Amino acid sequence: MAVIHARQALLVEGWAEDVRLTVADGAIVEIRANTPAAPGDVTVDTLLPALGNLHSHAFQRAMAGMTEYRQAGRDSFWTWRTLMYRFMDTLTPAQIEAIAAQVYVEMLEAGYASVAEFHYVHHQPGGQPYDDLAELSARIFAAVEGTGIGLTHLPVLYTYGGAGRSALKEGQRRFGNDVDGFSRLVEAAEAGLRALPGDTRLGIAPHSLRATAPEDLAELLARYTSGPMHMHIAEQPQEVADVRDWLGARPVEWLLDNVQVDARWCLIHATHMTPEETRALAMTKAVAGLCPITEANLGDGPFSGPDYVAAAGRFGIGSDSNVKISVVEELRALEYAQRLRDGARNVMIPDQGSVGAFLYTAAAQGGAQALGRDAGQIADGKLADLVAIDTNAPTLCALSREQLLDGLVFAAKDTVVTDVWSAGRHMVRGGRHINRDAVAERYRNAMKGLLRDC
Ligand code: NGQ
Ligand code: ZN
């Protein structure tokens, strides 16, 4: 059992002062406001629910900064993807583990308590399965154990190279499974998952409409009837056109017409939607998995924010390619993309009010839903996914409580984060992950090996 004392905390009912919060078995078991700290309490300034990161491909972190060099001709999402495939193709299990550990340290230090790892590199270079089918899932689990982040593991079904059941291309062989092979892989991963803490979750991720097919998707949904279901959708105009040529409807339109999309679903990106698709998606109670930094980096486009939030659509944020891991910058980029497109301010909110508070609290709840985690709010019985920030920082010190989340989202640096707990595991203290140096050293060594080999 541990007790945290916060000068102020954002509870479900709103702000409270002098809050003593008791944590047992990873969950919040008691909250008392207007109560002074007792000896032995961990004392912090301002306590908030910590966000879940709803979309990550951990290994892509290691190529941050390597794809920003303009080649002859026009670079695009698709040329980036070719470079990513090439980079991915030499990664060893040990390198994947070292990279994931570094990524998870950075996520925790940024204020994420948990991550949905959208895991699609399954096989050896060339496509031969490892002796343990779930070898690379096991490497993710090892990184999770070493860093204390909460995991929703999402093994990915990736069967085809593109829309219309085309064969996997050269760079995609490490991803490939049919539905039966995929089920065996999930089974193998489940054994390893059971050794992780009780807040760990398993979900399923058909990669995208283009990497699967209608009959396979139906079979997948028949086999896995509960738990999170994540899929990339409508990220690029070319993908929208390819799916329309193949299935006769736009990706989001097709999915909503053919599959029971509900609150277990998280649709990643959902960038290119008509107003009708946007409203229809909002009605399903699924979460839109927005990854604004990556979407900007890859040239995807801005999300249809105004229509979606007006229809009470749920959303959360993900760091996707992990080119930059930052909660505050992710939320900032989401709102700024809307402002740049619309020539307006304070867009991503349905009514009047604090945009920062709306973005932060909506993303906390949407992220928790997408990860299948009973978290996202500070309340009795919820997982203790918590982040403490220092409101004495110059970027925040002049703000009233009502302005604080606006300051956090629009002005602050990640360095205002002092402490992070994931299901009660106190992994960040004084702004540093408790294993930061050892994990970074292992990462540097892994990168030296990687650069030698490729
Ligand atoms: C991914 N990236 O899963 O990492 C994809 C590219 C693919 C984004 N969708 C891989 N941003 O499409 O095969
Ligand atoms: Zn992705």
Tab-separated table of C-alpha atoms and ligand atoms in Angstrom:
chain	number	residue	atom	x	y	z
A	1	MET	CA	0.000	0.000	0.000
A	2	ALA	CA	1.229	3.508	-0.774
A	3	VAL	CA	-0.141	6.938	-0.029
A	4	ILE	CA	0.255	9.980	-2.254
A	5	HIS	CA	-0.415	13.488	-1.009
A	6	ALA	CA	-1.123	16.189	-3.589
A	7	ARG	CA	-1.435	19.925	-2.972
A	8	GLN	CA	-4.239	19.740	-5.509
A	9	ALA	CA	-5.714	17.001	-7.682
A	10	LEU	CA	-8.113	16.819	-10.601
A	11	LEU	CA	-10.812	14.415	-9.419
A	12	VAL	CA	-13.921	13.358	-11.350
A	13	GLU	CA	-15.917	16.070	-9.549
A	14	GLY	CA	-13.303	18.715	-10.323
A	15	TRP	CA	-10.342	20.204	-8.485
A	16	ALA	CA	-9.758	19.320	-4.842
A	17	GLU	CA	-7.100	20.485	-2.393
A	18	ASP	CA	-4.864	18.665	0.043
A	19	VAL	CA	-5.720	15.285	-1.393
A	20	ARG	CA	-4.497	12.052	0.233
A	21	LEU	CA	-4.863	9.111	-2.075
A	22	THR	CA	-4.322	5.488	-1.063
A	23	VAL	CA	-3.195	2.928	-3.612
A	24	ALA	CA	-3.359	-0.842	-3.145
A	25	ASP	CA	-2.876	-3.626	-5.726
A	26	GLY	CA	-2.486	-1.061	-8.488
A	27	ALA	CA	-5.815	0.679	-7.845
A	28	ILE	CA	-7.000	3.762	-6.021
A	29	VAL	CA	-8.774	2.548	-2.881
A	30	GLU	CA	-9.342	5.788	-0.982
A	31	ILE	CA	-9.395	9.515	-1.752
A	32	ARG	CA	-9.606	12.152	0.989
A	33	ALA	CA	-9.582	15.842	0.230
A	34	ASN	CA	-8.673	18.579	2.735
A	35	THR	CA	-6.362	16.215	4.566
A	36	PRO	CA	-2.767	17.071	5.444
A	37	ALA	CA	0.153	14.833	4.483
A	38	ALA	CA	1.323	12.230	6.961
A	39	PRO	CA	4.889	10.990	7.426
A	40	GLY	CA	5.742	8.477	4.706
A	41	ASP	CA	3.395	9.974	2.094
A	42	VAL	CA	4.854	10.667	-1.342
A	43	THR	CA	4.129	14.380	-1.695
A	44	VAL	CA	3.532	16.066	-5.041
A	45	ASP	CA	2.241	19.397	-6.273
A	46	THR	CA	-0.575	18.742	-8.779
A	47	LEU	CA	-1.963	15.319	-9.555
A	48	LEU	CA	-3.752	14.433	-12.805
A	49	PRO	CA	-4.976	11.209	-14.371
A	50	ALA	CA	-2.168	9.963	-16.620
A	51	LEU	CA	-2.948	9.291	-20.269
A	52	GLY	CA	-2.759	5.961	-22.031
A	53	ASN	CA	-0.847	6.103	-25.304
A	54	LEU	CA	-3.228	4.372	-27.672
A	55	HIS	CA	-0.927	3.704	-30.619
A	56	SER	CA	2.766	2.841	-30.787
A	57	HIS	CA	5.144	0.996	-33.090
A	58	ALA	CA	8.056	1.041	-30.655
A	59	PHE	CA	10.780	0.016	-33.113
A	60	GLN	CA	10.181	3.064	-35.327
A	61	ARG	CA	11.663	5.282	-32.588
A	62	ALA	CA	15.123	4.169	-33.648
A	63	MET	CA	14.781	5.779	-37.091
A	64	ALA	CA	13.727	9.200	-35.770
A	65	GLY	CA	15.664	11.823	-37.734
A	66	MET	CA	16.731	9.375	-40.436
A	67	THR	CA	13.941	10.044	-42.937
A	68	GLU	CA	13.916	13.842	-43.125
A	69	TYR	CA	16.428	14.097	-45.992
A	70	ARG	CA	14.770	15.016	-49.246
A	71	GLN	CA	15.447	12.631	-52.099
A	72	ALA	CA	15.081	13.548	-55.749
A	73	GLY	CA	11.382	13.739	-56.571
A	74	ARG	CA	8.531	14.084	-54.146
A	75	ASP	CA	8.716	12.379	-50.762
A	76	SER	CA	5.499	11.030	-49.275
A	77	PHE	CA	4.055	8.630	-46.737
A	78	TRP	CA	4.779	5.865	-49.242
A	79	THR	CA	8.460	6.739	-49.731
A	80	TRP	CA	8.805	6.957	-45.925
A	81	ARG	CA	7.252	3.518	-45.663
A	82	THR	CA	9.834	2.061	-48.041
A	83	LEU	CA	12.634	3.469	-45.868
A	84	MET	CA	10.930	2.163	-42.739
A	85	TYR	CA	10.675	-1.341	-44.229
A	86	ARG	CA	14.379	-1.239	-45.096
A	87	PHE	CA	15.301	-0.077	-41.588
A	88	MET	CA	13.094	-2.692	-39.948
A	89	ASP	CA	14.454	-5.535	-42.016
A	90	THR	CA	17.696	-6.037	-40.088
A	91	LEU	CA	16.401	-5.568	-36.530
A	92	THR	CA	17.258	-8.396	-34.129
A	93	PRO	CA	15.117	-9.453	-31.154
A	94	ALA	CA	17.648	-7.965	-28.727
A	95	GLN	CA	17.618	-4.642	-30.607
A	96	ILE	CA	13.832	-4.580	-30.648
A	97	GLU	CA	13.796	-5.094	-26.876
A	98	ALA	CA	16.382	-2.368	-26.248
A	99	ILE	CA	14.543	0.109	-28.471
A	100	ALA	CA	11.165	-0.652	-26.871
A	101	ALA	CA	12.605	-0.182	-23.379
A	102	GLN	CA	13.997	3.236	-24.341
A	103	VAL	CA	10.666	4.181	-25.893
A	104	TYR	CA	8.721	3.146	-22.792
A	105	VAL	CA	11.047	5.136	-20.511
A	106	GLU	CA	10.455	8.193	-22.708
A	107	MET	CA	6.701	7.629	-22.657
A	108	LEU	CA	6.577	7.363	-18.878
A	109	GLU	CA	8.742	10.454	-18.469
A	110	ALA	CA	6.381	12.327	-20.812
A	111	GLY	CA	3.429	11.407	-18.597
A	112	TYR	CA	1.945	8.342	-20.306
A	113	ALA	CA	1.128	5.556	-17.832
A	114	SER	CA	0.387	2.899	-20.428
A	115	VAL	CA	0.729	2.023	-24.087
A	116	ALA	CA	-1.149	0.067	-26.738
A	117	GLU	CA	1.667	-1.547	-28.693
A	118	PHE	CA	0.451	-2.213	-32.243
A	119	HIS	CA	2.822	-5.068	-32.843
A	120	TYR	CA	3.289	-6.286	-36.395
A	121	VAL	CA	6.927	-7.316	-36.813
A	122	HIS	CA	6.563	-11.000	-35.948
A	123	HIS	CA	9.060	-13.028	-37.998
A	124	GLN	CA	12.731	-13.270	-38.908
A	125	PRO	CA	14.133	-11.212	-41.775
A	126	GLY	CA	12.870	-12.972	-44.896
A	127	GLY	CA	9.675	-14.103	-43.197
A	128	GLN	CA	10.666	-17.364	-41.502
A	129	PRO	CA	8.882	-17.596	-38.119
A	130	TYR	CA	11.044	-17.730	-34.980
A	131	ASP	CA	11.142	-21.050	-33.072
A	132	ASP	CA	8.961	-19.323	-30.518
A	133	LEU	CA	6.247	-17.841	-32.749
A	134	ALA	CA	5.835	-14.997	-30.268
A	135	GLU	CA	9.561	-14.274	-29.855
A	136	LEU	CA	9.158	-10.596	-30.686
A	137	SER	CA	6.070	-10.211	-28.478
A	138	ALA	CA	8.224	-11.639	-25.686
A	139	ARG	CA	10.790	-8.891	-26.367
A	140	ILE	CA	8.090	-6.282	-25.929
A	141	PHE	CA	7.050	-7.960	-22.669
A	142	ALA	CA	10.648	-7.854	-21.415
A	143	ALA	CA	10.790	-4.110	-22.173
A	144	VAL	CA	7.518	-3.650	-20.310
A	145	GLU	CA	8.827	-5.532	-17.294
A	146	GLY	CA	12.001	-3.474	-17.202
A	147	THR	CA	10.213	-0.138	-17.419
A	148	GLY	CA	6.915	-0.649	-15.563
A	149	ILE	CA	4.680	0.821	-18.259
A	150	GLY	CA	1.140	-0.604	-18.477
A	151	LEU	CA	0.713	-2.686	-21.623
A	152	THR	CA	-2.171	-3.404	-23.937
A	153	HIS	CA	-0.562	-5.818	-26.352
A	154	LEU	CA	-2.025	-5.765	-29.848
A	155	PRO	CA	-0.723	-8.564	-32.062
A	156	VAL	CA	-1.369	-7.487	-35.640
A	157	LEU	CA	-2.870	-9.520	-38.475
A	158	TYR	CA	-1.101	-8.430	-41.667
A	159	THR	CA	-1.897	-10.804	-44.521
A	160	TYR	CA	-1.725	-8.851	-47.770
A	161	GLY	CA	0.598	-6.349	-49.391
A	162	GLY	CA	-2.156	-3.946	-50.383
A	163	ALA	CA	-5.826	-3.463	-51.196
A	164	GLY	CA	-7.402	-6.309	-53.162
A	165	ARG	CA	-5.510	-9.224	-51.546
A	166	SER	CA	-2.244	-8.476	-53.344
A	167	ALA	CA	0.740	-10.541	-52.201
A	168	LEU	CA	3.075	-9.266	-49.490
A	169	LYS	CA	5.937	-7.251	-50.918
A	170	GLU	CA	9.614	-7.801	-50.213
A	171	GLY	CA	9.746	-5.468	-47.196
A	172	GLN	CA	6.592	-6.913	-45.602
A	173	ARG	CA	7.623	-10.543	-45.093
A	174	ARG	CA	8.305	-10.167	-41.379
A	175	PHE	CA	4.658	-9.163	-40.809
A	176	GLY	CA	2.786	-11.914	-42.642
A	177	ASN	CA	0.224	-14.333	-41.187
A	178	ASP	CA	-3.032	-15.819	-42.345
A	179	VAL	CA	-5.785	-16.015	-39.742
A	180	ASP	CA	-4.801	-19.492	-38.516
A	181	GLY	CA	-1.121	-18.614	-38.215
A	182	PHE	CA	-2.128	-15.469	-36.422
A	183	SER	CA	-4.250	-17.381	-33.904
A	184	ARG	CA	-1.301	-19.647	-33.101
A	185	LEU	CA	0.872	-16.590	-32.582
A	186	VAL	CA	-1.675	-14.994	-30.260
A	187	GLU	CA	-1.855	-18.203	-28.253
A	188	ALA	CA	1.926	-18.271	-27.922
A	189	ALA	CA	1.934	-14.629	-26.808
A	190	GLU	CA	-0.761	-15.232	-24.200
A	191	ALA	CA	1.514	-17.523	-22.210
A	192	GLY	CA	4.092	-14.736	-21.858
A	193	LEU	CA	1.441	-12.147	-21.090
A	194	ARG	CA	0.270	-14.046	-18.041
A	195	ALA	CA	3.620	-13.413	-16.351
A	196	LEU	CA	3.103	-9.623	-16.566
A	197	PRO	CA	1.255	-7.534	-13.939
A	198	GLY	CA	-2.527	-7.823	-13.631
A	199	ASP	CA	-3.262	-4.564	-15.461
A	200	THR	CA	-1.819	-5.996	-18.718
A	201	ARG	CA	-4.374	-6.405	-21.501
A	202	LEU	CA	-4.544	-8.254	-24.797
A	203	GLY	CA	-6.300	-6.854	-27.843
A	204	ILE	CA	-6.325	-7.721	-31.535
A	205	ALA	CA	-5.357	-5.546	-34.476
A	206	PRO	CA	-6.176	-6.192	-38.106
A	207	HIS	CA	-3.523	-3.825	-39.520
A	208	SER	CA	-5.755	-2.007	-42.027
A	209	LEU	CA	-8.374	-2.818	-44.617
A	210	ARG	CA	-5.623	-2.986	-47.212
A	211	ALA	CA	-3.598	-5.581	-45.259
A	212	THR	CA	-6.579	-7.840	-44.637
A	213	ALA	CA	-9.744	-8.880	-46.525
A	214	PRO	CA	-13.462	-8.895	-45.653
A	215	GLU	CA	-13.699	-12.668	-45.053
A	216	ASP	CA	-10.569	-12.658	-42.876
A	217	LEU	CA	-11.838	-9.734	-40.863
A	218	ALA	CA	-15.132	-11.565	-40.291
A	219	GLU	CA	-13.277	-14.679	-39.178
A	220	LEU	CA	-11.092	-12.648	-36.820
A	221	LEU	CA	-14.141	-11.032	-35.242
A	222	ALA	CA	-15.776	-14.442	-34.828
A	223	ARG	CA	-12.696	-15.759	-33.020
A	224	TYR	CA	-12.008	-12.753	-30.784
A	225	THR	CA	-15.293	-11.529	-29.407
A	226	SER	CA	-14.110	-9.271	-26.584
A	227	GLY	CA	-11.233	-6.951	-25.756
A	228	PRO	CA	-9.806	-4.004	-27.691
A	229	MET	CA	-9.892	-4.125	-31.504
A	230	HIS	CA	-7.614	-1.618	-33.265
A	231	MET	CA	-7.148	-0.873	-36.955
A	232	HIS	CA	-5.468	1.806	-39.105
A	233	ILE	CA	-7.990	3.495	-41.367
A	234	ALA	CA	-8.251	6.314	-43.912
A	235	GLU	CA	-4.788	7.697	-43.225
A	236	GLN	CA	-3.856	8.588	-46.818
A	237	PRO	CA	-5.906	9.654	-49.878
A	238	GLN	CA	-4.336	6.847	-51.915
A	239	GLU	CA	-5.574	4.305	-49.403
A	240	VAL	CA	-9.095	5.752	-49.586
A	241	ALA	CA	-9.027	5.507	-53.389
A	242	ASP	CA	-7.620	1.950	-53.388
A	243	VAL	CA	-10.272	0.703	-50.972
A	244	ARG	CA	-13.033	2.391	-52.913
A	245	ASP	CA	-11.862	0.809	-56.164
A	246	TRP	CA	-11.728	-2.594	-54.479
A	247	LEU	CA	-14.713	-2.672	-52.115
A	248	GLY	CA	-16.894	0.019	-53.650
A	249	ALA	CA	-16.910	2.254	-50.586
A	250	ARG	CA	-14.572	4.537	-48.675
A	251	PRO	CA	-12.720	2.779	-45.816
A	252	VAL	CA	-14.681	4.213	-42.864
A	253	GLU	CA	-17.938	3.970	-44.818
A	254	TRP	CA	-17.226	0.327	-45.686
A	255	LEU	CA	-16.249	-0.617	-42.136
A	256	LEU	CA	-19.294	0.972	-40.531
A	257	ASP	CA	-21.587	-0.698	-43.094
A	258	ASN	CA	-20.070	-4.156	-42.818
A	259	VAL	CA	-18.792	-4.615	-39.282
A	260	GLN	CA	-20.363	-4.013	-35.888
A	261	VAL	CA	-18.095	-1.148	-34.798
A	262	ASP	CA	-18.657	-0.348	-31.131
A	263	ALA	CA	-16.850	0.772	-27.989
A	264	ARG	CA	-14.216	-1.975	-28.222
A	265	TRP	CA	-12.931	-0.452	-31.457
A	266	CYS	CA	-10.169	2.089	-31.885
A	267	LEU	CA	-9.774	3.457	-35.409
A	268	ILE	CA	-6.278	4.804	-35.881
A	269	HIS	CA	-5.952	8.115	-37.783
A	270	ALA	CA	-9.404	8.207	-39.463
A	271	THR	CA	-8.025	11.296	-41.167
A	272	HIS	CA	-9.855	11.311	-44.480
A	273	MET	CA	-13.561	11.173	-43.705
A	274	THR	CA	-16.594	12.846	-45.235
A	275	PRO	CA	-18.837	14.770	-42.808
A	276	GLU	CA	-21.260	11.799	-42.912
A	277	GLU	CA	-18.509	9.325	-42.030
A	278	THR	CA	-17.317	11.617	-39.251
A	279	ARG	CA	-20.733	11.806	-37.606
A	280	ALA	CA	-21.385	8.088	-38.110
A	281	LEU	CA	-18.075	7.163	-36.487
A	282	ALA	CA	-18.813	9.430	-33.529
A	283	MET	CA	-22.146	7.633	-32.986
A	284	THR	CA	-20.498	4.204	-32.652
A	285	LYS	CA	-18.764	5.112	-29.345
A	286	ALA	CA	-15.521	3.791	-30.845
A	287	VAL	CA	-12.383	5.817	-30.133
A	288	ALA	CA	-10.611	7.727	-32.894
A	289	GLY	CA	-6.905	7.078	-32.332
A	290	LEU	CA	-5.285	10.384	-33.251
A	291	CYS	CA	-1.515	10.610	-33.676
A	292	PRO	CA	-1.047	14.270	-34.656
A	293	ILE	CA	2.752	14.439	-34.489
A	294	THR	CA	3.202	11.404	-36.723
A	295	GLU	CA	0.312	12.475	-38.964
A	296	ALA	CA	2.061	15.814	-39.477
A	297	ASN	CA	5.443	14.157	-39.950
A	298	LEU	CA	4.077	11.790	-42.607
A	299	GLY	CA	1.946	14.402	-44.356
A	300	ASP	CA	-1.364	12.651	-43.642
A	301	GLY	CA	-3.592	15.674	-43.058
A	302	PRO	CA	-5.676	17.112	-40.197
A	303	PHE	CA	-8.457	15.224	-38.427
A	304	SER	CA	-12.095	16.376	-38.888
A	305	GLY	CA	-12.178	17.764	-35.357
A	306	PRO	CA	-15.155	20.180	-35.326
A	307	ASP	CA	-17.753	17.750	-36.757
A	308	TYR	CA	-16.430	14.911	-34.631
A	309	VAL	CA	-16.457	16.629	-31.243
A	310	ALA	CA	-19.800	18.288	-32.042
A	311	ALA	CA	-21.201	14.754	-32.417
A	312	ALA	CA	-19.636	13.737	-29.060
A	313	GLY	CA	-17.046	11.543	-30.784
A	314	ARG	CA	-14.532	9.885	-28.514
A	315	PHE	CA	-10.812	10.218	-29.111
A	316	GLY	CA	-7.418	9.617	-27.577
A	317	ILE	CA	-3.817	10.193	-28.636
A	318	GLY	CA	-0.997	7.959	-29.734
A	319	SER	CA	2.659	8.487	-30.509
A	320	ASP	CA	2.594	6.030	-33.462
A	321	SER	CA	6.025	6.305	-35.161
A	322	ASN	CA	7.487	7.731	-31.941
A	323	VAL	CA	9.476	10.314	-33.901
A	324	LYS	CA	8.833	12.586	-30.881
A	325	ILE	CA	7.293	11.341	-27.649
A	326	SER	CA	5.420	14.068	-25.811
A	327	VAL	CA	1.922	14.182	-24.340
A	328	VAL	CA	1.741	17.967	-24.372
A	329	GLU	CA	3.042	18.331	-27.924
A	330	GLU	CA	0.689	15.640	-29.187
A	331	LEU	CA	-2.364	17.474	-27.807
A	332	ARG	CA	-0.977	20.816	-28.998
A	333	ALA	CA	-0.419	19.497	-32.533
A	334	LEU	CA	-3.977	18.168	-32.606
A	335	GLU	CA	-5.488	21.576	-31.864
A	336	TYR	CA	-2.994	23.511	-33.993
A	337	ALA	CA	-3.722	21.420	-37.105
A	338	GLN	CA	-7.389	22.415	-36.707
A	339	ARG	CA	-6.501	26.112	-36.305
A	340	LEU	CA	-4.213	26.131	-39.342
A	341	ARG	CA	-6.829	24.504	-41.557
A	342	ASP	CA	-9.798	26.576	-40.328
A	343	GLY	CA	-8.143	29.935	-39.737
A	344	ALA	CA	-9.759	29.910	-36.299
A	345	ARG	CA	-8.802	29.500	-32.643
A	346	ASN	CA	-10.046	27.159	-29.894
A	347	VAL	CA	-11.535	24.642	-32.306
A	348	MET	CA	-11.296	21.169	-30.801
A	349	ILE	CA	-14.042	21.553	-28.184
A	350	PRO	CA	-17.833	21.149	-28.575
A	351	ASP	CA	-18.898	24.167	-26.459
A	352	GLN	CA	-17.350	27.073	-24.641
A	353	GLY	CA	-14.606	26.340	-22.157
A	354	SER	CA	-10.968	25.494	-21.634
A	355	VAL	CA	-9.605	23.773	-24.726
A	356	GLY	CA	-6.658	22.346	-22.790
A	357	ALA	CA	-8.927	20.854	-20.138
A	358	PHE	CA	-11.235	19.358	-22.761
A	359	LEU	CA	-8.391	17.872	-24.817
A	360	TYR	CA	-6.617	16.444	-21.795
A	361	THR	CA	-9.591	14.907	-20.011
A	362	ALA	CA	-11.196	13.580	-23.213
A	363	ALA	CA	-7.905	11.990	-24.298
A	364	ALA	CA	-7.456	10.468	-20.826
A	365	GLN	CA	-10.858	8.780	-21.005
A	366	GLY	CA	-10.621	7.862	-24.688
A	367	GLY	CA	-7.153	6.410	-24.186
A	368	ALA	CA	-8.294	4.297	-21.247
A	369	GLN	CA	-11.244	2.988	-23.254
A	370	ALA	CA	-9.059	2.136	-26.243
A	371	LEU	CA	-6.581	0.272	-24.038
A	372	GLY	CA	-9.323	-1.608	-22.181
A	373	ARG	CA	-7.977	-0.090	-18.959
A	374	ASP	CA	-10.160	0.970	-16.067
A	375	ALA	CA	-8.370	4.317	-15.832
A	376	GLY	CA	-8.471	7.831	-17.256
A	377	GLN	CA	-9.960	9.493	-14.182
A	378	ILE	CA	-8.941	9.815	-10.559
A	379	ALA	CA	-11.687	7.964	-8.695
A	380	ASP	CA	-12.147	5.125	-6.224
A	381	GLY	CA	-11.540	1.745	-7.793
A	382	LYS	CA	-9.773	3.076	-10.909
A	383	LEU	CA	-6.225	1.977	-11.713
A	384	ALA	CA	-3.657	4.308	-10.180
A	385	ASP	CA	-2.437	5.723	-13.517
A	386	LEU	CA	-1.303	9.091	-12.258
A	387	VAL	CA	0.947	11.960	-13.267
A	388	ALA	CA	2.188	14.778	-11.053
A	389	ILE	CA	3.203	18.119	-12.518
A	390	ASP	CA	5.036	21.043	-10.966
A	391	THR	CA	2.952	24.191	-11.251
A	392	ASN	CA	5.864	26.268	-9.933
A	393	ALA	CA	7.486	25.920	-13.345
A	394	PRO	CA	7.741	29.344	-15.040
A	395	THR	CA	5.386	28.197	-17.823
A	396	LEU	CA	2.623	27.443	-15.303
A	397	CYS	CA	3.214	29.518	-12.163
A	398	ALA	CA	1.039	32.493	-13.140
A	399	LEU	CA	-2.032	30.467	-14.072
A	400	SER	CA	-5.220	29.931	-12.122
A	401	ARG	CA	-6.417	26.381	-11.585
A	402	GLU	CA	-8.953	26.850	-14.369
A	403	GLN	CA	-6.146	27.823	-16.765
A	404	LEU	CA	-3.718	25.157	-15.691
A	405	LEU	CA	-4.474	22.556	-18.364
A	406	ASP	CA	-4.375	25.263	-21.036
A	407	GLY	CA	-0.888	26.110	-19.797
A	408	LEU	CA	0.052	22.448	-19.789
A	409	VAL	CA	-1.191	21.799	-23.319
A	410	PHE	CA	-0.167	25.064	-25.008
A	411	ALA	CA	2.838	26.394	-23.114
A	412	ALA	CA	4.581	23.832	-20.946
A	413	LYS	CA	7.475	21.498	-21.654
A	414	ASP	CA	7.416	17.817	-20.733
A	415	THR	CA	9.818	18.683	-17.946
A	416	VAL	CA	6.927	19.875	-15.753
A	417	VAL	CA	6.216	16.164	-15.158
A	418	THR	CA	7.722	15.152	-11.818
A	419	ASP	CA	6.177	11.752	-11.029
A	420	VAL	CA	4.323	9.037	-12.893
A	421	TRP	CA	2.593	5.940	-11.585
A	422	SER	CA	1.358	3.127	-13.808
A	423	ALA	CA	-1.181	0.961	-11.970
A	424	GLY	CA	0.510	2.125	-8.776
A	425	ARG	CA	4.078	1.459	-9.976
A	426	HIS	CA	6.004	4.619	-9.162
A	427	MET	CA	8.321	4.644	-12.199
A	428	VAL	CA	9.148	8.360	-12.642
A	429	ARG	CA	10.437	10.344	-9.673
A	430	GLY	CA	11.883	13.834	-9.800
A	431	GLY	CA	11.270	13.846	-13.572
A	432	ARG	CA	13.436	10.786	-14.195
A	433	HIS	CA	12.512	7.185	-14.837
A	434	ILE	CA	14.116	5.051	-12.141
A	435	ASN	CA	15.976	2.941	-14.759
A	436	ARG	CA	16.666	5.758	-17.199
A	437	ASP	CA	20.454	5.473	-17.380
A	438	ALA	CA	20.688	1.685	-17.690
A	439	VAL	CA	17.995	1.601	-20.379
A	440	ALA	CA	19.637	4.423	-22.360
A	441	GLU	CA	23.030	2.699	-22.208
A	442	ARG	CA	21.538	-0.498	-23.579
A	443	TYR	CA	19.795	1.493	-26.303
A	444	ARG	CA	23.043	3.198	-27.351
A	445	ASN	CA	24.786	-0.159	-27.603
A	446	ALA	CA	21.925	-1.645	-29.605
A	447	MET	CA	22.044	1.294	-32.007
A	448	LYS	CA	25.803	0.888	-32.517
A	449	GLY	CA	25.225	-2.734	-33.511
A	450	LEU	CA	22.339	-1.793	-35.750
A	451	LEU	CA	24.261	0.887	-37.645
A	452	ARG	CA	27.161	-1.529	-38.146
A	453	ASP	CA	24.835	-4.133	-39.661
A	454	CYS	CA	22.797	-1.993	-42.045
B	1	NGQ	C1	2.666	1.148	-39.806
B	1	NGQ	N1	2.379	3.340	-40.646
B	1	NGQ	O1	1.945	0.205	-39.458
B	1	NGQ	O2	3.699	1.428	-39.219
B	1	NGQ	C2	2.235	1.970	-40.996
B	1	NGQ	C3	3.068	1.671	-42.190
B	1	NGQ	C4	2.371	-0.301	-43.551
B	1	NGQ	C5	1.355	4.147	-40.626
B	1	NGQ	N2	0.208	3.680	-41.003
B	1	NGQ	C6	3.227	0.199	-42.456
B	1	NGQ	N3	1.510	5.384	-40.265
B	1	NGQ	O3	1.458	0.367	-44.003
B	1	NGQ	O4	2.685	-1.414	-43.961
B	2	ZN	ZN	0.417	3.049	-36.856
